[in-house]
């Protein structure tokens, strides 16, 4: 997968795709959700999120649609079939990676990470 | 109140300033603006006053210049240089052949100045279309269709009959009907887009419009143009069925596809009988069934191919005649024979391979187009160009019944040349805007819970 290096900050893509697997979301919702679920560990800047979303959409990993809400239009993003495959691959990579790190560190329980 | 808005608008303006592609500015601003407002309300709920909340919400976004630059990376207009390069190579070989053909001593000599004029106009139109926002064509579908239909109808009514075909005479210039291919195919892409998800009736409508457009073309009669249009229409309908475009039961889609093919094949057969069935027999026998009559051109074509050299101009003659006296259609239907006998087999094979590569690149480019209308438009242009290339090459090698089909960018042809350049321009235009993330816009009226 080709992504602008500046756009991928570690596992951001993985986290976003994972969020979208469960439900379609708009940008602000993603940031809020990530913060809440990670107990404020992941504070994603909008300035990082939107360029990344647009790049992912261009690669057909996600797609967007507009929803008219009261007085404004919200742009929702959803995972495509390609996106689902990318997510599975990235998850597998992540598991391998964390397992390797744990093995090196030793002693830590895999499940707690 | 106003001053808070100004801060937000200033931020959005700075972001957009970095993004070259102006068409997405408003959508981009809308998305970011909504985000800032959400953030602002969240801060205000936490007890900040409006001024503070606005300021903090903007700060939270990050550096507008960096965001803008990153977004620009994604939304940069793209140019498919391979299409331009390959088209240019084919057109240059065409130019060389037109130059040597302008030195012919026979009636086949072309006017090189006129050729250059049409080339410049064609390239001008290509560049114009490249920068033109193709989505504007969608609204013009019906007008373009009607213009094509009316001019063809006019040709039938007041056109001059030349070699069994009606042609429109404007001033003292004969206008061949090539323009109709461009108009109809653009219109058809629009009709396809409009029928998305509209069910059975829309399939009938689309096929009806396709068949209707073929009637005046067949009445001219222009068999080759009808076949090329049918290839274009059929490609679009087949792809639409594969993509489940009409959103009806697949069986029904396939049935309608078969219906279209049935109508198309019946009409071609009818036309063929009008064009005398012997032509088909001469094709099968490579001209030997009637060597002095119908099959003469095929026999000559084979002879000239057999005396051509691997490289450079053949010095041989056939039955004592030089090529421009001994072989008809050298600057039109049999232009590839002209290329091979003038520049040699190697150039001939090279140009066929370049054409194959161009077709391959056109298909690949089209496949990656995300906008539904852009996809159909590009596919239409791609299939019409490919059909001309393939049929023309096959005719030159006696692998397809003889009919008048020009080899795009090589054959001498005024309006046809311009039309083909415009078809490439359409593909380039669609590709250029492919990065604009605006698929067929789907707007859902809110019926979902937000939190």
Coordinates of C-alpha atoms in Angstrom, one line a residue:
Chain A
X1 CA 0.0 0.0 0.0
X2 CA 1.4 3.3 -1.0
X3 CA 0.9 6.1 1.5
X4 CA 2.6 9.4 1.9
X5 CA 5.2 8.8 4.6
X6 CA 4.2 12.0 6.3
X7 CA 0.7 10.7 6.6
X8 CA 1.3 7.5 8.4
X9 CA 2.1 8.1 11.9
X10 CA 2.6 4.6 13.3
X11 CA -0.6 2.8 13.6
X12 CA -3.0 5.7 12.8
X13 CA -4.3 4.0 9.6
X14 CA -5.0 0.8 11.5
X15 CA -6.9 2.6 14.2
X16 CA -9.0 4.5 11.8
X17 CA -9.9 1.5 9.6
X18 CA -10.7 -0.4 12.8
X19 CA -13.1 2.3 13.9
X20 CA -14.8 2.2 10.5
X21 CA -15.3 -1.5 10.6
X22 CA -18.0 -1.2 13.1
X23 CA -19.8 1.9 11.8
X24 CA -19.6 4.7 9.4
X25 CA -18.2 7.9 10.9
X26 CA -17.3 11.5 10.2
X27 CA -14.0 13.0 11.0
X28 CA -14.8 14.6 14.3
X29 CA -16.5 11.4 15.5
X30 CA -13.4 9.4 14.8
X31 CA -11.2 11.7 16.9
X32 CA -13.7 11.6 19.7
X33 CA -14.1 7.9 19.6
X34 CA -10.3 7.2 19.5
X35 CA -9.8 9.5 22.5
X36 CA -12.6 7.9 24.5
X37 CA -11.7 4.3 23.7
X38 CA -8.0 4.8 24.4
X39 CA -8.6 6.8 27.6
X40 CA -7.1 9.9 26.1
X41 CA -3.9 8.1 25.0
X42 CA -4.6 8.7 21.3
X43 CA -5.3 12.3 20.6
X44 CA -5.4 12.5 16.9
X45 CA -5.1 16.0 15.3
X46 CA -7.6 16.9 12.7
X47 CA -4.7 18.2 10.6
X48 CA -3.4 14.6 10.5
X49 CA -6.7 12.9 10.1
X50 CA -8.2 14.7 7.1
X51 CA -5.2 14.4 4.7
X52 CA -5.0 10.7 5.7
X53 CA -8.8 10.1 5.1
X54 CA -8.6 11.8 1.7
X55 CA -5.5 9.7 0.8
X56 CA -7.2 6.5 1.9
X57 CA -10.3 7.4 -0.1
X58 CA -8.3 8.0 -3.2
X59 CA -6.9 4.5 -2.8
X60 CA -10.5 3.2 -2.5
X61 CA -9.7 1.9 0.9
X62 CA -12.6 4.0 2.3
X63 CA -15.4 5.8 0.6
X64 CA -17.5 8.8 1.6
X65 CA -21.0 10.1 1.3
X66 CA -22.8 13.2 2.5
X67 CA -25.5 13.3 5.0
X68 CA -27.7 16.4 5.4
X69 CA -28.1 17.1 9.1
X70 CA -30.3 20.0 10.3
X71 CA -28.3 23.0 8.9
X72 CA -25.0 21.3 7.8
X73 CA -23.7 18.6 5.7
X74 CA -21.6 15.8 7.2
X75 CA -19.2 13.8 5.3
X76 CA -19.3 10.2 6.5
X77 CA -16.7 7.6 5.7
X78 CA -17.1 3.9 5.3
X79 CA -14.9 0.9 4.7
X80 CA -14.8 -0.6 1.2
X81 CA -14.2 -4.2 0.4
X82 CA -10.6 -3.4 -0.4
X83 CA -10.5 -1.6 3.0
X84 CA -11.7 -4.7 4.8
X85 CA -8.8 -6.7 3.3
X86 CA -6.3 -4.0 4.1
X87 CA -7.6 -3.9 7.6
X88 CA -7.2 -7.7 8.0
X89 CA -3.7 -7.5 6.7
X90 CA -2.7 -4.6 8.9
X91 CA -4.2 -6.3 12.0
X92 CA -2.2 -9.4 11.3
X93 CA 1.0 -7.4 10.8
X94 CA 0.3 -5.6 14.1
X95 CA -0.2 -8.9 16.0
X96 CA 3.0 -10.2 14.6
X97 CA 4.8 -7.0 15.5
X98 CA 3.6 -6.7 19.1
X99 CA 4.2 -10.4 19.7
X100 CA 7.8 -10.0 18.5
X101 CA 8.3 -6.9 20.7
X102 CA 6.9 -8.8 23.7
X103 CA 9.1 -11.8 23.0
X104 CA 12.1 -9.5 23.0
X105 CA 11.0 -7.7 26.2
X106 CA 10.1 -11.0 27.8
X107 CA 7.9 -11.7 30.7
X108 CA 5.0 -9.5 29.6
X109 CA 1.7 -11.2 28.9
X110 CA 0.8 -10.8 25.3
X111 CA -2.8 -10.2 26.2
X112 CA -2.2 -7.2 28.3
X113 CA -0.6 -5.2 25.6
Chain B
X1 CA -20.0 36.7 16.5
X2 CA -18.8 37.7 13.0
X3 CA -15.2 38.0 14.2
X4 CA -15.2 34.3 15.4
X5 CA -16.4 33.2 12.0
X6 CA -13.6 35.3 10.4
X7 CA -11.0 33.3 12.2
X8 CA -12.4 30.0 11.0
X9 CA -12.8 31.3 7.4
X10 CA -9.2 32.6 7.4
X11 CA -8.0 29.2 8.5
X12 CA -10.0 27.5 5.7
X13 CA -8.8 30.0 3.2
X14 CA -5.2 29.3 4.1
X15 CA -5.7 25.5 3.7
X16 CA -7.4 25.9 0.4
X17 CA -4.7 28.2 -0.9
X18 CA -2.3 25.3 -0.8
X19 CA -4.6 23.1 -2.8
X20 CA -4.2 23.7 -6.6
X21 CA -7.3 21.9 -7.5
X22 CA -10.0 24.6 -7.1
X23 CA -13.0 22.5 -7.6
X24 CA -12.7 20.7 -4.3
X25 CA -12.2 23.9 -2.3
X26 CA -15.8 24.3 -1.3
X27 CA -16.3 20.6 -0.3
X28 CA -13.0 20.6 1.6
X29 CA -13.9 23.8 3.4
X30 CA -17.4 22.4 4.3
X31 CA -15.9 19.3 5.8
X32 CA -13.3 21.1 7.9
X33 CA -15.7 23.8 8.9
X34 CA -18.1 21.3 10.3
X35 CA -15.3 19.8 12.2
X36 CA -14.3 23.1 13.7
X37 CA -17.9 23.8 14.7
X38 CA -18.1 20.4 16.4
X39 CA -14.9 21.1 18.3
X40 CA -16.1 24.5 19.2
X41 CA -19.4 23.3 20.6
X42 CA -17.5 20.7 22.6
X43 CA -15.3 23.3 24.2
X44 CA -18.3 25.5 24.9
X45 CA -20.0 22.6 26.6
X46 CA -17.0 22.4 28.8
X47 CA -17.6 25.9 29.9
X48 CA -15.4 28.1 27.6
X49 CA -16.8 31.3 26.2
X50 CA -17.3 31.4 22.5
X51 CA -14.2 33.4 21.6
X52 CA -11.9 31.1 23.5
X53 CA -13.7 28.0 22.2
X54 CA -13.3 29.2 18.6
X55 CA -9.7 30.0 19.0
X56 CA -8.9 26.7 20.7
X57 CA -10.8 24.8 18.1
X58 CA -8.8 26.4 15.3
X59 CA -5.5 25.8 17.1
X60 CA -6.5 22.1 17.6
X61 CA -6.7 21.7 13.8
X62 CA -2.9 22.2 13.3
X63 CA -0.9 24.3 10.8
X64 CA -3.2 25.2 7.9
X65 CA -0.3 25.4 5.5
X66 CA 0.9 21.8 6.3
X67 CA -2.6 20.4 6.1
X68 CA -3.2 22.2 2.8
X69 CA 0.0 20.9 1.3
X70 CA -0.7 17.3 2.4
X71 CA -4.2 17.5 0.9
X72 CA -2.7 19.0 -2.3
X73 CA -0.6 15.9 -2.6
X74 CA -3.7 13.8 -2.7
X75 CA -5.7 16.1 -5.0
X76 CA -3.1 17.0 -7.5
X77 CA -4.4 16.8 -11.1
X78 CA -2.9 13.8 -12.8
X79 CA -1.7 13.5 -16.4
X80 CA -1.5 10.2 -18.1
X81 CA 1.7 10.9 -20.1
X82 CA 1.8 7.4 -21.6
X83 CA -1.4 8.1 -23.5
X84 CA 0.0 11.4 -24.7
X85 CA 3.3 9.9 -25.7
X86 CA 1.9 6.9 -27.5
X87 CA -0.6 9.0 -29.3
X88 CA 2.2 11.4 -30.3
X89 CA 4.3 8.5 -31.7
X90 CA 1.4 7.2 -33.8
X91 CA 0.6 10.7 -35.0
X92 CA 4.2 11.4 -36.0
X93 CA 4.4 8.2 -38.0
X94 CA 1.1 9.3 -39.6
X95 CA 2.6 12.7 -40.3
X96 CA 5.6 11.1 -42.1
X97 CA 3.3 8.9 -44.2
X98 CA 1.1 11.9 -45.1
X99 CA 4.2 13.8 -46.1
X100 CA 5.5 11.0 -48.4
X101 CA 1.9 10.6 -49.7
X102 CA 1.8 14.2 -50.6
X103 CA 4.6 13.5 -53.1
X104 CA 2.5 10.9 -54.9
X105 CA 2.2 11.4 -58.6
X106 CA -1.3 9.8 -58.8
X107 CA -4.6 11.2 -57.7
X108 CA -4.0 9.7 -54.3
X109 CA -1.6 12.5 -53.4
X110 CA -2.8 14.3 -50.3
X111 CA -2.6 18.0 -49.5
X112 CA 0.0 18.1 -46.7
X113 CA -0.8 21.7 -45.7
X114 CA -4.5 20.7 -45.2
X115 CA -3.3 17.7 -43.2
X116 CA -1.2 19.9 -40.9
X117 CA -4.1 22.3 -40.4
X118 CA -6.4 19.5 -39.3
X119 CA -3.6 18.1 -37.0
X120 CA -3.2 21.4 -35.3
X121 CA -6.9 21.8 -34.9
X122 CA -7.1 18.2 -33.5
X123 CA -4.3 18.7 -31.0
X124 CA -5.9 22.1 -30.1
X125 CA -9.2 20.3 -29.3
X126 CA -7.3 17.6 -27.3
X127 CA -5.6 20.2 -25.1
X128 CA -8.9 22.1 -24.8
X129 CA -10.8 19.0 -23.6
X130 CA -7.9 18.1 -21.3
X131 CA -8.5 21.3 -19.4
X132 CA -12.2 21.2 -19.8
X133 CA -14.2 19.9 -16.8
X134 CA -15.8 16.9 -18.4
X135 CA -18.6 16.7 -15.8
X136 CA -20.2 19.6 -17.6
X137 CA -20.8 17.3 -20.6
X138 CA -23.3 15.3 -18.6
X139 CA -25.9 18.0 -18.8
X140 CA -25.3 18.3 -22.5
X141 CA -26.1 14.6 -23.2
X142 CA -29.6 15.2 -24.7
X143 CA -28.6 18.3 -26.7
X144 CA -25.5 16.6 -28.2
X145 CA -27.6 13.6 -29.1
X146 CA -30.2 15.8 -30.8
X147 CA -27.6 17.8 -32.6
X148 CA -26.0 14.5 -33.9
X149 CA -29.4 13.2 -34.9
X150 CA -30.5 16.4 -36.6
X151 CA -27.4 16.9 -38.7
X152 CA -27.5 13.3 -39.8
X153 CA -31.1 13.7 -40.7
X154 CA -30.3 16.8 -42.6
X155 CA -27.5 14.9 -44.4
X156 CA -30.1 12.3 -45.5
X157 CA -32.5 15.0 -46.7
X158 CA -30.2 17.5 -48.5
X159 CA -26.8 15.7 -48.6
X160 CA -25.0 14.9 -51.8
X161 CA -24.8 11.3 -52.8
X162 CA -21.2 10.4 -53.4
X163 CA -20.1 6.8 -54.1
X164 CA -23.4 5.5 -52.8
X165 CA -23.2 7.5 -49.5
X166 CA -24.8 10.7 -48.5
X167 CA -22.5 13.5 -47.4
X168 CA -23.3 16.9 -46.2
X169 CA -21.9 19.7 -48.4
X170 CA -21.1 23.0 -46.6
X171 CA -19.7 25.6 -49.0
X172 CA -17.5 23.3 -51.1
X173 CA -16.4 21.1 -48.2
X174 CA -17.9 17.6 -47.8
X175 CA -18.5 16.8 -44.2
X176 CA -18.2 13.1 -43.4
X177 CA -20.4 11.8 -40.5
X178 CA -17.6 11.1 -38.1
X179 CA -18.8 13.9 -35.8
X180 CA -21.8 11.8 -35.0
X181 CA -19.7 9.1 -33.3
X182 CA -18.3 11.7 -30.9
X183 CA -21.7 13.3 -30.2
X184 CA -23.6 10.0 -29.7
X185 CA -20.9 8.3 -27.6
X186 CA -20.7 11.3 -25.2
X187 CA -24.5 11.5 -25.0
X188 CA -24.7 7.7 -24.4
X189 CA -22.3 7.9 -21.5
X190 CA -24.6 10.5 -19.9
X191 CA -27.7 8.4 -20.6
X192 CA -26.0 5.5 -18.9
X193 CA -25.2 7.6 -15.8
X194 CA -28.7 8.9 -15.6
X195 CA -30.2 5.4 -15.7
X196 CA -28.1 4.2 -12.7
X197 CA -30.4 2.2 -10.4
X198 CA -33.5 3.2 -12.3
X199 CA -34.6 -0.4 -13.2
X200 CA -36.1 -2.0 -16.2
X201 CA -37.6 0.9 -17.9
X202 CA -34.3 2.7 -18.0
X203 CA -32.6 -0.2 -19.7
X204 CA -35.3 -0.1 -22.4
X205 CA -34.8 3.6 -22.7
X206 CA -31.0 3.4 -23.0
X207 CA -31.1 0.6 -25.6
X208 CA -33.9 2.5 -27.5
X209 CA -31.8 5.6 -27.7
X210 CA -28.8 3.6 -28.9
X211 CA -30.8 1.8 -31.6
X212 CA -32.5 5.1 -32.7
X213 CA -29.1 6.8 -33.1
X214 CA -28.0 3.9 -35.4
X215 CA -30.8 4.4 -37.8
X216 CA -29.7 7.5 -39.6
X217 CA -26.1 6.2 -39.6
X218 CA -27.2 3.1 -41.3
X219 CA -29.4 5.0 -43.7
X220 CA -26.4 7.1 -45.0
X221 CA -25.3 4.3 -45.3
X222 CA -22.1 4.1 -43.2
X223 CA -21.6 0.5 -42.1
X224 CA -18.2 1.0 -40.5
X225 CA -19.4 3.9 -38.4
X226 CA -22.5 1.9 -37.3
X227 CA -20.3 -1.1 -36.3
X228 CA -18.0 1.2 -34.3
X229 CA -20.9 2.8 -32.5
X230 CA -22.4 -0.6 -31.8
X231 CA -19.1 -1.7 -30.3
X232 CA -19.1 1.4 -28.1
X233 CA -22.7 1.0 -27.0
X234 CA -22.3 -2.7 -26.4
X235 CA -19.1 -2.2 -24.3
X236 CA -20.9 0.3 -22.0
X237 CA -24.0 -1.9 -21.6
X238 CA -22.0 -5.0 -20.9
X239 CA -19.9 -3.3 -18.3
X240 CA -23.0 -1.8 -16.8
X241 CA -24.6 -5.2 -16.4
X242 CA -21.4 -6.5 -14.9
X243 CA -21.4 -3.7 -12.4
X244 CA -25.1 -4.2 -11.7
X245 CA -25.7 -0.6 -12.8
X246 CA -29.4 -0.7 -13.3
X247 CA -30.1 -2.4 -10.0
X248 CA -32.6 -5.0 -11.4
X249 CA -32.5 -8.7 -11.4
X250 CA -29.4 -9.9 -13.2
X251 CA -31.4 -12.2 -15.4
X252 CA -33.3 -9.3 -16.7
X253 CA -30.2 -7.3 -17.4
X254 CA -28.6 -10.2 -19.3
X255 CA -31.9 -10.5 -21.2
X256 CA -31.8 -6.9 -22.3
X257 CA -28.2 -7.2 -23.2
X258 CA -29.1 -10.1 -25.4
X259 CA -31.9 -8.1 -26.9
X260 CA -29.5 -5.3 -27.8
X261 CA -27.0 -7.7 -29.3
X262 CA -29.9 -9.3 -31.3
X263 CA -31.0 -5.9 -32.6
X264 CA -27.4 -5.0 -33.4
X265 CA -26.6 -8.2 -35.2
X266 CA -29.8 -8.2 -37.2
X267 CA -29.2 -4.7 -38.3
X268 CA -25.6 -5.5 -39.4
X269 CA -26.9 -8.5 -41.3
X270 CA -29.5 -6.3 -43.0
X271 CA -26.8 -3.8 -43.9
X272 CA -24.5 -6.4 -45.1
X273 CA -27.1 -7.7 -47.5
X274 CA -27.5 -4.1 -48.7
X275 CA -23.7 -4.0 -49.2
X276 CA -23.9 -7.2 -51.1
X277 CA -23.1 -10.4 -49.5
X278 CA -20.3 -11.1 -52.0
X279 CA -18.1 -8.8 -49.9
X280 CA -18.1 -11.3 -47.2
X281 CA -17.2 -14.1 -49.6
X282 CA -14.3 -12.0 -51.0
X283 CA -13.2 -11.6 -47.5
X284 CA -13.2 -15.3 -46.7
X285 CA -11.3 -16.1 -49.9
X286 CA -8.9 -13.1 -49.4
X287 CA -10.2 -11.7 -52.7
X288 CA -9.7 -14.7 -54.8
X289 CA -13.4 -15.3 -55.4
X290 CA -13.6 -12.2 -57.6
X291 CA -10.0 -11.1 -58.2
X292 CA -10.8 -8.5 -60.9
X293 CA -13.9 -7.1 -59.2
X294 CA -14.9 -7.1 -55.5
X295 CA -11.7 -8.9 -54.4
X296 CA -9.2 -6.7 -56.4
X297 CA -8.3 -4.5 -53.4
X298 CA -7.6 -7.5 -51.2
X299 CA -5.5 -9.2 -53.8
X300 CA -3.5 -6.0 -54.3
X301 CA -3.1 -5.5 -50.5
X302 CA -1.6 -9.0 -50.2
X303 CA 0.7 -8.4 -53.1
X304 CA 2.1 -5.1 -51.7
X305 CA 2.6 -6.7 -48.3
X306 CA 4.6 -9.5 -49.9
X307 CA 7.0 -7.1 -51.8
X308 CA 7.6 -4.8 -48.8
X309 CA 11.1 -4.8 -47.3
X310 CA 11.9 -5.2 -43.6
X311 CA 13.2 -1.6 -43.6
X312 CA 12.7 1.3 -45.9
X313 CA 10.8 1.9 -49.1
X314 CA 10.1 -1.0 -51.4
X315 CA 11.4 -0.3 -54.9
X316 CA 9.4 -3.1 -56.5
X317 CA 6.3 -2.7 -58.6
X318 CA 3.2 -4.8 -58.8
X319 CA 2.2 -5.6 -62.4
X320 CA 4.4 -2.7 -63.5
X321 CA 2.7 -0.1 -61.4
X322 CA 4.2 2.0 -58.6
X323 CA 2.3 1.7 -55.3
X324 CA 0.3 4.9 -55.6
X325 CA -1.0 3.7 -59.0
X326 CA -1.3 0.1 -58.0
X327 CA -2.9 0.2 -54.6
X328 CA -6.1 2.1 -53.7
X329 CA -7.0 3.7 -50.4
X330 CA -3.3 4.3 -49.4
X331 CA -4.1 7.3 -47.3
X332 CA -7.3 6.0 -45.8
X333 CA -8.4 2.3 -45.4
X334 CA -5.1 0.8 -46.5
X335 CA -2.8 3.3 -44.8
X336 CA -1.0 0.6 -42.9
X337 CA 0.0 -1.0 -46.2
X338 CA 1.3 2.5 -47.1
X339 CA 3.3 2.5 -43.9
X340 CA 4.8 -0.9 -44.4
X341 CA 5.7 -0.4 -48.1
X342 CA 7.1 3.1 -47.5
X343 CA 8.9 2.7 -44.1
X344 CA 9.2 -1.1 -44.0
X345 CA 7.9 -4.0 -42.0
X346 CA 9.7 -3.1 -38.8
X347 CA 8.0 0.3 -38.6
X348 CA 4.7 -1.4 -39.5
X349 CA 5.1 -4.0 -36.7
X350 CA 6.3 -1.3 -34.3
X351 CA 3.2 0.9 -35.0
X352 CA 0.9 -2.1 -34.4
X353 CA 2.7 -2.8 -31.1
X354 CA 2.5 0.8 -30.1
X355 CA -1.3 0.8 -30.8
X356 CA -1.7 -2.4 -28.7
X357 CA 0.2 -0.6 -25.9
X358 CA -2.0 2.5 -26.3
X359 CA -5.2 0.4 -26.1
X360 CA -3.8 -1.4 -23.0
X361 CA -3.0 1.9 -21.3
X362 CA -6.4 3.3 -22.2
X363 CA -8.2 0.3 -20.6
X364 CA -6.0 0.5 -17.5
X365 CA -6.6 4.2 -17.1
X366 CA -10.3 3.7 -17.5
X367 CA -10.4 0.9 -15.0
X368 CA -9.1 3.1 -12.3
X369 CA -11.6 5.9 -12.8
X370 CA -13.8 6.3 -9.7
X371 CA -16.5 8.7 -10.9
X372 CA -19.3 6.7 -12.5
X373 CA -20.0 9.2 -15.3
X374 CA -16.2 9.6 -15.9
X375 CA -15.9 5.9 -16.2
X376 CA -18.6 5.5 -18.8
X377 CA -17.3 8.5 -20.8
X378 CA -13.7 7.2 -20.7
X379 CA -14.9 3.7 -21.5
X380 CA -16.9 5.0 -24.5
X381 CA -13.9 6.9 -25.9
X382 CA -11.6 4.0 -25.2
X383 CA -13.9 1.4 -27.0
X384 CA -14.6 3.6 -30.0
X385 CA -10.8 4.3 -30.5
X386 CA -9.9 0.7 -29.9
X387 CA -12.5 -0.6 -32.3
X388 CA -11.2 1.7 -35.1
X389 CA -7.6 0.7 -34.5
X390 CA -8.3 -3.0 -34.4
X391 CA -10.7 -3.1 -37.3
X392 CA -8.4 -1.0 -39.4
X393 CA -5.4 -3.1 -38.7
X394 CA -7.4 -6.3 -39.4
X395 CA -8.6 -4.9 -42.8
X396 CA -5.0 -4.1 -43.8
X397 CA -4.1 -7.7 -43.3
X398 CA -7.3 -9.0 -44.9
X399 CA -8.6 -10.4 -41.6
X400 CA -11.8 -8.3 -41.6
X401 CA -14.3 -7.6 -44.4
X402 CA -13.3 -4.5 -46.3
X403 CA -15.1 -1.4 -45.2
X404 CA -14.0 2.2 -44.9
X405 CA -12.3 2.5 -41.5
X406 CA -9.5 5.0 -40.9
X407 CA -6.5 4.1 -38.8
X408 CA -6.7 6.8 -36.1
X409 CA -4.0 9.5 -36.2
X410 CA -2.4 7.8 -39.3
X411 CA -5.0 8.0 -42.0
X412 CA -5.7 11.3 -43.8
X413 CA -9.0 12.5 -42.4
X414 CA -10.1 15.9 -41.5
X415 CA -13.1 15.6 -39.1
X416 CA -12.3 12.0 -38.2
X417 CA -8.8 13.0 -37.1
X418 CA -10.1 15.8 -34.9
X419 CA -12.8 13.5 -33.4
X420 CA -10.2 10.9 -32.5
X421 CA -7.9 13.5 -30.9
X422 CA -10.9 14.7 -28.9
X423 CA -11.6 11.1 -27.8
X424 CA -8.1 10.9 -26.3
X425 CA -8.7 14.4 -24.8
X426 CA -11.8 13.0 -23.1
X427 CA -9.8 10.2 -21.5
X428 CA -7.1 12.6 -20.3
X429 CA -9.7 15.0 -19.0
X430 CA -11.4 12.3 -16.9
X431 CA -8.1 11.0 -15.6
X432 CA -6.9 14.4 -14.7
X433 CA -9.9 14.9 -12.4
X434 CA -9.8 11.4 -11.0
X435 CA -8.1 12.6 -7.8
X436 CA -11.0 14.9 -7.1
X437 CA -12.6 12.7 -4.6
X438 CA -16.1 13.2 -5.8
X439 CA -17.6 10.0 -6.9
X440 CA -21.1 10.1 -8.1
X441 CA -22.2 12.3 -5.2
X442 CA -24.6 10.4 -3.0
X443 CA -26.4 12.5 -0.5
X444 CA -28.4 10.8 2.3
X445 CA -30.9 12.8 4.2
X446 CA -30.3 12.3 7.8
X447 CA -32.3 9.6 9.4
X448 CA -29.6 8.4 11.7
X449 CA -28.9 9.1 15.3
X450 CA -26.0 11.3 16.1
X451 CA -24.4 11.6 19.4

